[in-house]
């Protein structure tokens, strides 16, 4: 039975998609069967894994709006053990179309039920809002990973996200937990970054991952090649950091790496 983790923060530019792609690829590199669900209309996870969103005909949109099973829409990637449930631009309209559908918060969960037993991990790259698509992702998930960038307004909006998680937990998905808070875009030379790290760790304490994701050229350029950083440059700081994060998640969940 696969663990489903949403990667969510309604702020844009915090490293959600970078984390989704590279954490998924790192878990796959450790030989855990992994599915990445692209829940963002920008479809950056789709293109970042080498698929052209304009050529996608069956996506998470068809799963949520038309009731297709995820098993009908999953595509392989160039990475062993890693599959993708892609997105395309039609997902923009899903928020409005879902309003009139029955059990609208459960559409993603029902679709993913068809593949949950086939994967060790399912990661959902959420869109930068707290609308119905994100609520669907939280309803379908066992836990939420929250990326927080090491910048001035780091904690801005986090209270709103935590409140949404609390509402979903109380009313829809009582099993929902916070997987952890991940610090991203860290530059050790910048004093402000170090202050943000301290502030986030004081605020979230044990929920904060030990692993911190640095600013890294290879991490930034790998999507343009349609590759996760571990396939682009496995020895880069970005690749090593996401591998460390994958191991930390396995440790937190008491899961051993296959021998």
Coordinates of N, CA and C in Angstrom, one line a residue:
X1 N 0.9 -1.2 0.0 CA 0.0 0.0 0.0 C 0.9 1.2 0.0
X2 N 0.8 2.0 -1.1 CA 1.7 3.2 -1.2 C 1.3 4.3 -0.3
X3 N 2.3 5.0 0.2 CA 2.1 6.2 1.0 C 1.9 7.4 0.1
X4 N 0.9 8.2 0.3 CA 0.6 9.4 -0.6 C 1.0 10.6 0.1
X5 N 1.9 11.4 -0.5 CA 2.4 12.7 0.2 C 2.1 13.8 -0.8
X6 N 1.4 14.8 -0.3 CA 1.2 16.0 -1.1 C 2.3 17.0 -0.8
X7 N 2.8 17.7 -1.8 CA 3.8 18.7 -1.6 C 3.1 20.1 -1.8
X8 N 2.8 20.8 -0.8 CA 1.9 21.9 -0.8 C 2.4 23.2 -0.2
X9 N 2.1 24.3 -0.8 CA 2.3 25.6 -0.2 C 1.7 26.6 -1.2
X10 N 0.7 27.4 -0.8 CA 0.0 28.2 -1.7 C 0.9 29.3 -2.3
X11 N 2.0 29.6 -1.7 CA 3.0 30.6 -2.2 C 3.7 29.9 -3.5
X12 N 3.8 30.7 -4.5 CA 4.5 30.2 -5.7 C 6.0 30.4 -5.5
X13 N 6.8 29.7 -6.2 CA 8.3 29.9 -6.2 C 9.0 29.5 -4.9
X14 N 8.4 28.5 -4.2 CA 9.1 28.0 -3.0 C 9.8 26.7 -3.2
X15 N 9.7 26.1 -4.4 CA 10.4 24.9 -4.7 C 9.5 23.6 -4.6
X16 N 8.2 23.8 -4.8 CA 7.3 22.7 -4.8 C 7.6 21.7 -5.9
X17 N 7.6 22.2 -7.1 CA 7.8 21.3 -8.3 C 9.2 20.7 -8.3
X18 N 10.2 21.5 -7.9 CA 11.6 21.0 -7.8 C 11.7 19.9 -6.8
X19 N 11.0 20.1 -5.7 CA 11.0 19.0 -4.7 C 10.2 17.8 -5.1
X20 N 9.1 18.0 -5.8 CA 8.3 16.9 -6.2 C 9.0 16.0 -7.2
X21 N 9.7 16.6 -8.2 CA 10.4 15.9 -9.2 C 11.6 15.2 -8.6
X22 N 12.4 15.9 -7.8 CA 13.6 15.4 -7.3 C 13.5 14.4 -6.1
X23 N 12.5 14.6 -5.3 CA 12.3 13.7 -4.3 C 11.7 12.4 -4.9
X24 N 10.8 12.5 -5.8 CA 10.3 11.3 -6.5 C 11.4 10.5 -7.2
X25 N 12.3 11.2 -7.9 CA 13.4 10.6 -8.6 C 14.4 9.9 -7.6
X26 N 14.6 10.6 -6.4 CA 15.5 10.0 -5.4 C 14.9 8.8 -4.8
X27 N 13.6 8.8 -4.5 CA 13.0 7.5 -4.0 C 13.1 6.4 -5.0
X28 N 12.9 6.8 -6.3 CA 13.0 5.8 -7.4 C 14.5 5.3 -7.5
X29 N 15.5 6.2 -7.3 CA 16.9 5.7 -7.3 C 17.2 4.8 -6.2
X30 N 16.4 4.8 -5.1 CA 16.6 3.9 -4.0 C 15.7 2.6 -4.2
X31 N 15.2 2.5 -5.4 CA 14.4 1.4 -5.9 C 13.1 1.2 -5.2
X32 N 12.5 2.4 -4.8 CA 11.1 2.4 -4.4 C 10.2 2.8 -5.6
X33 N 9.2 2.0 -5.9 CA 8.3 2.2 -7.0 C 7.5 3.5 -6.6
X34 N 7.7 4.5 -7.5 CA 7.2 5.9 -7.2 C 6.3 6.4 -8.3
X35 N 5.2 7.1 -8.0 CA 4.4 7.8 -8.9 C 4.4 9.3 -8.6
X36 N 4.6 10.1 -9.5 CA 4.5 11.6 -9.3 C 3.2 12.0 -10.0
X37 N 2.4 12.7 -9.3 CA 1.1 13.2 -9.8 C 1.3 14.7 -10.0
X38 N 1.1 15.2 -11.2 CA 1.2 16.6 -11.5 C -0.1 17.3 -11.3
X39 N -0.3 18.0 -10.2 CA -1.5 18.6 -9.9 C -1.5 20.1 -10.1
X40 N -0.6 20.6 -11.0 CA -0.5 22.0 -11.2 C -0.8 22.3 -12.7
X41 N -1.7 23.2 -13.0 CA -2.0 23.5 -14.4 C -0.8 24.0 -15.3
X42 N 0.3 24.4 -14.6 CA 1.5 24.8 -15.3 C 2.2 23.6 -15.9
X43 N 1.9 22.4 -15.3 CA 2.4 21.2 -15.8 C 4.0 21.1 -15.8
X44 N 4.6 21.8 -14.9 CA 6.1 21.8 -14.9 C 6.6 20.4 -14.4
X45 N 5.9 19.7 -13.6 CA 6.4 18.3 -13.3 C 6.4 17.4 -14.5
X46 N 5.4 17.7 -15.3 CA 5.2 16.9 -16.6 C 6.4 17.1 -17.5
X47 N 6.6 18.4 -17.8 CA 7.7 18.8 -18.7 C 9.1 18.5 -18.1
X48 N 9.2 18.6 -16.7 CA 10.4 18.4 -16.0 C 10.9 16.9 -16.0
X49 N 9.9 16.0 -16.4 CA 10.2 14.6 -16.5 C 10.2 14.2 -18.0
X50 N 10.3 15.1 -18.9 CA 10.5 14.8 -20.3 C 9.3 14.6 -21.1
X51 N 8.1 15.0 -20.6 CA 6.9 14.8 -21.4 C 6.4 16.2 -21.8
X52 N 5.9 16.3 -23.0 CA 5.3 17.6 -23.5 C 3.9 17.7 -23.1
X53 N 3.5 18.7 -22.2 CA 2.1 18.8 -21.8 C 1.1 19.0 -22.9
X54 N 1.6 19.6 -24.0 CA 0.7 19.8 -25.2 C 0.3 18.5 -25.9
X55 N 1.1 17.5 -25.7 CA 0.8 16.2 -26.3 C 0.1 15.2 -25.4
X56 N -0.1 15.6 -24.1 CA -0.8 14.8 -23.2 C -2.3 14.7 -23.5
X57 N -2.9 13.6 -23.6 CA -4.3 13.4 -23.9 C -5.1 12.9 -22.7
X58 N -4.4 12.1 -21.8 CA -5.1 11.6 -20.6 C -4.2 12.1 -19.4
X59 N -4.9 12.9 -18.5 CA -4.1 13.5 -17.4 C -4.9 13.5 -16.1
X60 N -4.4 14.2 -15.1 CA -5.1 14.3 -13.8 C -6.4 15.0 -14.0
X61 N -6.5 15.9 -15.0 CA -7.7 16.6 -15.3 C -8.9 15.6 -15.7
X62 N -8.6 14.7 -16.6 CA -9.6 13.7 -17.0 C -9.9 12.8 -15.8
X63 N -9.0 12.5 -14.9 CA -9.2 11.7 -13.7 C -10.3 12.4 -12.8
X64 N -10.0 13.7 -12.6 CA -10.9 14.5 -11.6 C -12.2 14.9 -12.2
X65 N -12.2 15.3 -13.5 CA -13.4 15.9 -14.0 C -14.3 14.8 -14.7
X66 N -13.6 13.9 -15.5 CA -14.3 12.9 -16.2 C -14.4 11.5 -15.5
X67 N -13.7 11.4 -14.4 CA -13.8 10.2 -13.6 C -13.0 9.0 -14.1
X68 N -12.0 9.3 -15.0 CA -11.1 8.3 -15.4 C -10.2 7.8 -14.2
X69 N -9.9 6.5 -14.2 CA -9.0 6.0 -13.2 C -7.5 6.4 -13.5
X70 N -6.8 6.6 -12.5 CA -5.4 7.0 -12.7 C -4.6 5.9 -13.5
X71 N -5.0 4.7 -13.3 CA -4.4 3.6 -14.1 C -4.4 3.7 -15.6
X72 N -5.5 4.5 -16.0 CA -5.6 4.7 -17.5 C -4.8 5.9 -18.0
X73 N -4.2 6.6 -17.1 CA -3.5 7.9 -17.5 C -2.0 7.9 -17.1
X74 N -1.6 7.0 -16.3 CA -0.1 6.9 -15.9 C 0.8 6.7 -17.1
X75 N 1.9 7.4 -17.2 CA 2.9 7.2 -18.3 C 4.2 6.9 -17.6
X76 N 5.1 6.1 -18.3 CA 6.5 5.9 -17.8 C 7.4 7.1 -17.9
X77 N 8.5 7.1 -17.2 CA 9.5 8.2 -17.4 C 10.8 7.5 -17.8
X78 N 11.8 8.3 -18.0 CA 13.1 7.7 -18.3 C 13.9 7.2 -17.1
X79 N 13.3 7.4 -16.0 CA 13.9 6.9 -14.7 C 13.3 5.6 -14.3
X80 N 14.1 4.6 -14.0 CA 13.6 3.3 -13.5 C 12.8 3.6 -12.2
X81 N 11.7 2.8 -12.0 CA 10.9 2.8 -10.8 C 10.1 4.1 -10.7
X82 N 10.1 5.0 -11.7 CA 9.4 6.3 -11.6 C 8.4 6.4 -12.7
X83 N 7.1 6.6 -12.4 CA 6.0 6.9 -13.3 C 5.4 8.3 -13.1
X84 N 4.7 8.7 -14.0 CA 4.1 10.1 -14.0 C 2.6 10.0 -14.3
X85 N 1.8 10.7 -13.5 CA 0.4 11.0 -13.9 C 0.4 12.5 -14.3
X86 N 0.4 12.8 -15.6 CA 0.7 14.1 -16.1 C -0.4 15.1 -16.0
X87 N -0.1 16.4 -16.3 CA -1.1 17.4 -16.3 C -1.0 18.1 -17.7
X88 N -2.1 18.8 -18.0 CA -2.0 19.8 -19.1 C -2.9 21.0 -18.8
X89 N -2.9 22.0 -19.7 CA -3.4 23.3 -19.4 C -4.9 23.3 -19.0
X90 N -5.7 22.2 -19.5 CA -7.1 22.2 -19.1 C -7.4 22.1 -17.6
X91 N -6.3 21.8 -16.9 CA -6.5 21.7 -15.4 C -6.9 23.0 -14.8
X92 N -6.5 24.1 -15.5 CA -6.9 25.5 -15.1 C -8.4 25.6 -14.8
X93 N -9.2 24.9 -15.7 CA -10.7 25.0 -15.5 C -11.3 24.0 -14.5
X94 N -10.4 23.1 -14.0 CA -11.0 22.1 -13.1 C -11.6 22.6 -11.9
X95 N -11.0 23.7 -11.3 CA -11.6 24.3 -10.1 C -13.1 24.6 -10.3
X96 N -13.4 25.2 -11.4 CA -14.8 25.7 -11.7 C -15.7 24.4 -12.0
X97 N -15.1 23.5 -12.8 CA -15.9 22.3 -13.2 C -16.2 21.4 -12.0
X98 N -15.3 21.4 -11.0 CA -15.5 20.5 -9.9 C -16.6 20.9 -9.0
X99 N -16.9 22.2 -9.0 CA -17.9 22.8 -8.0 C -19.2 22.1 -8.2
X100 N -19.6 21.7 -9.4 CA -20.9 21.1 -9.6 C -20.9 19.6 -9.5
X101 N -19.8 19.0 -9.2 CA -19.7 17.5 -9.2 C -20.0 17.0 -7.8
X102 N -20.6 15.8 -7.8 CA -20.8 15.1 -6.5 C -19.4 14.7 -5.9
X103 N -19.4 14.8 -4.5 CA -18.2 14.4 -3.8 C -16.9 15.0 -4.4
X104 N -17.0 16.3 -4.7 CA -16.0 16.9 -5.4 C -14.6 16.9 -4.7
X105 N -14.6 16.8 -3.4 CA -13.3 16.8 -2.7 C -12.6 15.4 -2.8
X106 N -13.3 14.4 -3.2 CA -12.8 13.0 -3.2 C -12.4 12.5 -4.6
X107 N -12.5 13.3 -5.6 CA -12.3 12.9 -7.0 C -10.9 12.3 -7.2
X108 N -9.9 13.0 -6.7 CA -8.5 12.5 -6.9 C -8.3 11.2 -6.1
X109 N -8.8 11.2 -4.9 CA -8.6 10.0 -4.1 C -9.2 8.8 -4.7
X110 N -10.4 8.9 -5.3 CA -11.1 7.8 -6.0 C -10.3 7.3 -7.2
X111 N -9.7 8.2 -7.9 CA -8.9 7.9 -9.1 C -7.6 7.2 -8.7
X112 N -6.9 7.7 -7.7 CA -5.7 7.1 -7.3 C -5.8 5.8 -6.6
X113 N -7.0 5.5 -6.1 CA -7.3 4.1 -5.5 C -6.9 3.0 -6.5
X114 N -7.0 3.3 -7.8 CA -6.8 2.2 -8.8 C -5.3 1.9 -8.9
X115 N -4.4 2.7 -8.4 CA -3.0 2.5 -8.5 C -2.2 2.5 -7.2
X116 N -2.9 2.8 -6.1 CA -2.2 2.9 -4.8 C -1.4 1.7 -4.4
X117 N -2.0 0.5 -4.7 CA -1.3 -0.7 -4.3 C -0.1 -1.0 -5.2
X118 N 0.1 -0.3 -6.3 CA 1.2 -0.6 -7.2 C 2.5 0.2 -6.9
X119 N 2.4 1.1 -6.0 CA 3.5 2.0 -5.7 C 3.9 2.0 -4.2
X120 N 5.1 2.3 -3.9 CA 5.6 2.4 -2.5 C 5.3 3.9 -2.1
X121 N 5.5 4.8 -3.0 CA 5.2 6.2 -2.7 C 4.5 6.9 -3.9
X122 N 3.5 7.7 -3.6 CA 2.8 8.6 -4.6 C 3.0 10.0 -4.1
X123 N 3.6 10.8 -4.9 CA 3.8 12.2 -4.5 C 2.9 13.1 -5.4
X124 N 2.3 14.1 -4.8 CA 1.4 15.0 -5.5 C 2.0 16.4 -5.5
X125 N 2.3 16.9 -6.7 CA 2.8 18.3 -6.8 C 1.6 19.2 -6.9
X126 N 1.3 19.9 -5.8 CA 0.1 20.8 -5.7 C 0.3 22.1 -6.4
X127 N -0.8 22.7 -6.9 CA -0.8 24.0 -7.5 C -0.7 25.1 -6.4
X128 N -0.2 26.3 -6.8 CA 0.0 27.3 -5.8 C -1.3 28.0 -5.4
X129 N -2.2 27.3 -4.8 CA -3.4 27.9 -4.3 C -4.0 26.9 -3.3
X130 N -5.0 27.4 -2.6 CA -5.7 26.5 -1.6 C -7.1 26.2 -2.1
X131 N -7.3 26.0 -3.4 CA -8.5 25.7 -4.0 C -8.9 24.2 -4.0
X132 N -9.9 23.9 -4.8 CA -10.4 22.5 -4.8 C -9.4 21.4 -5.3
X133 N -8.5 21.8 -6.2 CA -7.5 20.8 -6.6 C -6.6 20.5 -5.4
X134 N -6.1 21.5 -4.7 CA -5.3 21.2 -3.5 C -6.0 20.5 -2.4
X135 N -7.3 20.8 -2.2 CA -8.1 20.1 -1.2 C -8.3 18.7 -1.6
X136 N -8.5 18.4 -2.9 CA -8.5 17.0 -3.4 C -7.2 16.3 -3.1
X137 N -6.1 17.0 -3.3 CA -4.8 16.3 -3.0 C -4.6 16.0 -1.5
X138 N -5.0 17.0 -0.7 CA -5.0 16.7 0.8 C -5.9 15.6 1.2
X139 N -7.1 15.5 0.6 CA -8.0 14.5 0.9 C -7.5 13.1 0.5
X140 N -6.7 13.1 -0.6 CA -6.2 11.8 -1.1 C -4.9 11.4 -0.3
X141 N -4.3 12.3 0.4 CA -3.0 12.1 1.0 C -3.0 11.5 2.4
X142 N -1.9 10.8 2.7 CA -1.6 10.4 4.1 C -0.9 11.5 4.8
X143 N -0.1 12.3 4.1 CA 0.7 13.4 4.8 C 1.0 14.5 3.8
X144 N 1.5 15.6 4.4 CA 1.8 16.8 3.6 C 3.2 17.2 3.9
X145 N 4.0 17.5 2.8 CA 5.3 18.1 2.9 C 5.2 19.5 2.5
X146 N 5.7 20.4 3.4 CA 5.6 21.8 3.1 C 7.0 22.5 2.8
X147 N 7.2 22.8 1.6 CA 8.5 23.5 1.3 C 8.4 25.0 1.7
X148 N 9.5 25.5 2.3 CA 9.5 26.9 2.8 C 10.8 27.5 2.3
X149 N 10.8 28.5 1.5 CA 12.0 29.1 1.0 C 12.7 29.9 2.0
X150 N 14.1 29.9 2.0 CA 14.9 30.7 2.9 C 14.9 32.2 2.5
X151 N 13.8 32.8 2.5 CA 13.7 34.2 2.1 C 12.9 35.0 3.2
X152 N 12.8 36.3 3.0 CA 12.3 37.2 4.0 C 10.9 36.9 4.4
X153 N 10.0 36.6 3.5 CA 8.6 36.3 3.8 C 8.3 34.8 4.0
X154 N 9.3 34.1 4.4 CA 9.2 32.6 4.5 C 8.0 32.1 5.1
X155 N 7.6 32.6 6.3 CA 6.5 32.1 7.0 C 5.1 32.7 6.7
X156 N 5.2 33.7 5.7 CA 3.9 34.3 5.3 C 3.0 33.3 4.6
X157 N 1.8 33.2 5.0 CA 0.9 32.3 4.4 C 0.9 30.9 4.9
X158 N 1.9 30.6 5.7 CA 2.0 29.2 6.2 C 0.9 28.9 7.2
X159 N 0.5 30.0 8.0 CA -0.6 29.8 8.9 C -1.9 29.5 8.2
X160 N -2.1 30.1 7.0 CA -3.3 29.8 6.2 C -3.3 28.4 5.7
X161 N -2.1 27.9 5.2 CA -2.0 26.5 4.8 C -2.2 25.6 5.9
X162 N -1.6 25.8 7.1 CA -1.8 24.9 8.2 C -3.3 24.9 8.7
X163 N -4.0 26.0 8.5 CA -5.4 26.1 8.8 C -6.2 25.2 7.8
X164 N -5.8 25.3 6.5 CA -6.5 24.4 5.5 C -6.3 23.0 5.8
X165 N -5.0 22.6 6.2 CA -4.7 21.2 6.5 C -5.6 20.8 7.7
X166 N -5.7 21.7 8.7 CA -6.5 21.4 9.9 C -8.0 21.1 9.6
X167 N -8.5 22.0 8.7 CA -9.9 21.9 8.3 C -10.2 20.6 7.5
X168 N -9.2 20.2 6.6 CA -9.3 19.0 5.9 C -9.3 17.8 6.8
X169 N -8.3 17.9 7.8 CA -8.2 16.8 8.8 C -9.4 16.6 9.6
X170 N -10.0 17.7 10.0 CA -11.2 17.6 10.9 C -12.4 17.2 10.2
X171 N -12.6 17.5 8.9 CA -13.8 17.3 8.2 C -13.8 16.3 7.1
X172 N -12.6 16.0 6.6 CA -12.6 15.1 5.4 C -11.7 13.9 5.5
X173 N -10.5 14.2 6.0 CA -9.4 13.2 6.0 C -8.7 13.2 7.4
X174 N -9.3 12.4 8.3 CA -8.9 12.5 9.7 C -7.5 11.9 9.9
X175 N -7.0 11.1 8.9 CA -5.7 10.5 9.0 C -4.5 11.4 8.5
X176 N -4.9 12.6 8.0 CA -3.9 13.5 7.4 C -2.9 14.0 8.4
X177 N -1.6 13.8 8.1 CA -0.5 14.3 9.0 C 0.4 15.2 8.2
X178 N 1.3 15.9 9.0 CA 2.3 16.7 8.3 C 3.6 15.9 8.3
X179 N 4.0 15.6 7.1 CA 5.2 14.8 6.9 C 6.5 15.6 7.4
X180 N 6.5 16.9 7.1 CA 7.6 17.7 7.5 C 7.6 19.1 6.8
X181 N 8.4 20.0 7.3 CA 8.7 21.3 6.7 C 10.1 21.3 6.1
X182 N 10.2 21.6 4.8 CA 11.5 21.5 4.1 C 12.0 22.9 3.8
X183 N 13.2 23.3 4.2 CA 13.8 24.5 3.9 C 14.4 24.4 2.5
X184 N 14.1 25.4 1.6 CA 14.6 25.3 0.2 C 15.4 26.6 -0.1
X185 N 16.1 26.6 -1.2 CA 16.8 27.8 -1.8 C 17.7 28.4 -0.7
X186 N 18.4 27.6 -0.1 CA 19.3 28.1 1.0 C 20.7 28.5 0.4
X187 N 21.2 29.6 0.9 CA 22.5 30.1 0.6 C 23.2 30.5 1.9
X188 N 24.2 29.6 2.2 CA 24.8 29.8 3.5 C 25.6 31.1 3.7
X189 N 25.9 31.8 2.5 CA 26.6 33.0 2.6 C 25.7 34.2 3.0
X190 N 24.4 34.0 2.9 CA 23.5 35.1 3.1 C 23.0 35.0 4.6
X191 N 23.2 36.0 5.3 CA 22.8 36.1 6.8 C 21.3 35.9 7.0
X192 N 20.5 36.4 6.1 CA 19.1 36.3 6.2 C 18.7 34.8 6.1
X193 N 19.3 34.1 5.2 CA 19.0 32.7 5.0 C 19.2 31.9 6.4
X194 N 20.3 32.2 7.0 CA 20.5 31.5 8.3 C 19.5 32.0 9.4
X195 N 19.1 33.2 9.3 CA 18.1 33.7 10.3 C 16.7 33.0 10.0
X196 N 16.4 32.8 8.7 CA 15.1 32.1 8.4 C 15.2 30.6 8.8
X197 N 16.3 30.0 8.6 CA 16.5 28.6 9.1 C 16.2 28.5 10.6
X198 N 16.8 29.4 11.3 CA 16.6 29.4 12.8 C 15.1 29.7 13.2
X199 N 14.5 30.6 12.4 CA 13.1 31.0 12.7 C 12.2 29.8 12.4
X200 N 12.4 29.2 11.3 CA 11.5 28.0 10.9 C 11.7 26.9 11.9
X201 N 12.9 26.6 12.3 CA 13.2 25.5 13.2 C 12.6 25.8 14.6
X202 N 12.7 27.1 15.0 CA 12.1 27.4 16.3 C 10.5 27.3 16.2
X203 N 10.0 27.6 15.1 CA 8.5 27.6 14.9 C 8.0 26.2 14.8
X204 N 8.6 25.4 13.9 CA 8.1 24.0 13.6 C 8.8 22.9 14.4
X205 N 10.0 23.2 15.0 CA 10.7 22.3 15.8 C 11.0 20.9 15.1
X206 N 10.5 19.8 15.7 CA 10.8 18.5 15.1 C 10.2 18.2 13.8
X207 N 9.2 19.1 13.4 CA 8.6 18.9 12.1 C 9.5 19.3 10.9
X208 N 10.5 20.1 11.3 CA 11.5 20.6 10.2 C 12.5 19.5 9.9
X209 N 12.6 19.2 8.6 CA 13.6 18.3 8.2 C 15.0 18.8 8.5
X210 N 15.9 17.8 8.8 CA 17.3 18.2 9.0 C 17.9 18.6 7.6
X211 N 17.5 17.9 6.6 CA 18.0 18.2 5.2 C 17.5 19.6 4.8
X212 N 18.4 20.4 4.3 CA 18.1 21.7 3.7 C 18.5 21.7 2.2
X213 N 17.7 22.2 1.3 CA 18.0 22.2 -0.1 C 18.7 23.5 -0.5
X214 N 19.9 23.4 -1.0 CA 20.6 24.7 -1.3 C 20.2 25.2 -2.7
X215 N 20.5 26.5 -2.9 CA 20.5 27.0 -4.3 C 21.6 26.3 -5.0
X216 N 21.3 25.8 -6.2 CA 22.2 25.0 -7.0 C 21.9 25.1 -8.5
X217 N 23.0 25.4 -9.2 CA 22.9 25.6 -10.7 C 22.3 24.4 -11.3
X218 N 22.8 23.2 -11.0 CA 22.4 21.9 -11.6 C 20.9 21.7 -11.4
X219 N 20.5 22.0 -10.2 CA 19.1 21.9 -9.8 C 18.2 22.7 -10.6
X220 N 18.7 24.0 -10.9 CA 17.9 24.9 -11.7 C 17.8 24.6 -13.1
X221 N 18.9 24.0 -13.7 CA 19.0 23.8 -15.1 C 18.4 22.4 -15.6
X222 N 18.4 21.4 -14.6 CA 18.0 20.1 -15.0 C 16.6 20.0 -15.7
X223 N 15.5 20.8 -15.2 CA 14.2 20.7 -15.9 C 14.3 21.0 -17.4
X224 N 15.2 21.9 -17.8 CA 15.3 22.2 -19.2 C 15.8 21.0 -20.1
X225 N 16.3 20.0 -19.4 CA 16.7 18.8 -20.1 C 15.7 17.7 -19.9
X226 N 14.6 18.0 -19.2 CA 13.5 17.1 -19.0 C 14.0 15.9 -18.0
X227 N 14.9 16.3 -17.1 CA 15.5 15.3 -16.2 C 15.5 15.8 -14.8
X228 N 15.3 14.9 -13.8 CA 15.6 15.2 -12.4 C 17.1 15.4 -12.3
X229 N 17.5 16.2 -11.2 CA 18.9 16.5 -11.1 C 19.8 15.2 -10.9
X230 N 19.2 14.2 -10.3 CA 20.0 13.0 -10.0 C 20.4 12.3 -11.4
X231 N 19.6 12.5 -12.4 CA 20.0 12.0 -13.7 C 20.8 13.0 -14.5
X232 N 20.8 14.2 -14.2 CA 21.5 15.3 -14.8 C 22.9 15.4 -14.3
X233 N 23.1 15.4 -13.0 CA 24.4 15.5 -12.4 C 24.3 14.9 -11.0
X234 N 24.5 13.6 -10.9 CA 24.3 12.9 -9.6 C 25.2 13.3 -8.5
X235 N 26.3 14.0 -8.8 CA 27.2 14.4 -7.8 C 27.0 15.9 -7.3
X236 N 26.0 16.5 -7.9 CA 25.8 17.9 -7.5 C 25.2 18.0 -6.1
X237 N 25.4 19.2 -5.5 CA 24.8 19.4 -4.2 C 23.3 19.2 -4.2
X238 N 22.6 19.6 -5.2 CA 21.2 19.5 -5.3 C 20.8 18.0 -5.3
X239 N 21.5 17.2 -6.1 CA 21.1 15.8 -6.1 C 21.4 15.1 -4.8
X240 N 22.5 15.4 -4.2 CA 22.9 14.8 -2.9 C 21.8 15.2 -1.8
X241 N 21.4 16.5 -1.8 CA 20.4 17.0 -0.9 C 19.1 16.3 -1.0
X242 N 18.6 16.1 -2.2 CA 17.3 15.4 -2.3 C 17.4 13.9 -2.0
X243 N 18.6 13.3 -2.2 CA 18.8 11.9 -1.8 C 18.8 11.8 -0.3
X244 N 19.4 12.8 0.3 CA 19.4 12.9 1.8 C 18.0 13.0 2.3
X245 N 17.2 13.9 1.6 CA 15.8 14.1 2.0 C 15.0 12.7 1.9
X246 N 15.2 12.0 0.8 CA 14.5 10.7 0.6 C 14.9 9.8 1.8
X247 N 16.1 9.7 2.1 CA 16.5 8.9 3.2 C 16.0 9.3 4.5
X248 N 15.8 10.6 4.7 CA 15.2 11.1 6.0 C 13.8 10.7 6.1
X249 N 13.1 10.8 5.0 CA 11.6 10.4 4.9 C 11.5 8.9 5.2
X250 N 12.4 8.1 4.6 CA 12.3 6.7 4.9 C 12.6 6.4 6.4
X251 N 13.5 7.1 6.9 CA 13.9 6.9 8.4 C 12.7 7.3 9.2
X252 N 12.0 8.5 8.9 CA 10.9 8.9 9.7 C 9.7 7.9 9.6
X253 N 9.6 7.2 8.5 CA 8.6 6.3 8.3 C 9.0 4.8 8.7
X254 N 10.2 4.7 9.2 CA 10.8 3.4 9.6 C 10.7 2.4 8.4
X255 N 11.2 2.9 7.3 CA 11.2 2.0 6.1 C 12.7 1.8 5.7
X256 N 13.0 0.6 5.5 CA 14.4 0.2 5.1 C 14.6 0.3 3.6
X257 N 15.8 0.7 3.2 CA 16.2 0.7 1.8 C 16.4 -0.8 1.4
X258 N 15.8 -1.1 0.2 CA 16.0 -2.5 -0.3 C 17.4 -2.9 -0.4
X259 N 17.8 -4.1 0.1 CA 19.2 -4.6 0.1 C 19.7 -4.8 -1.4

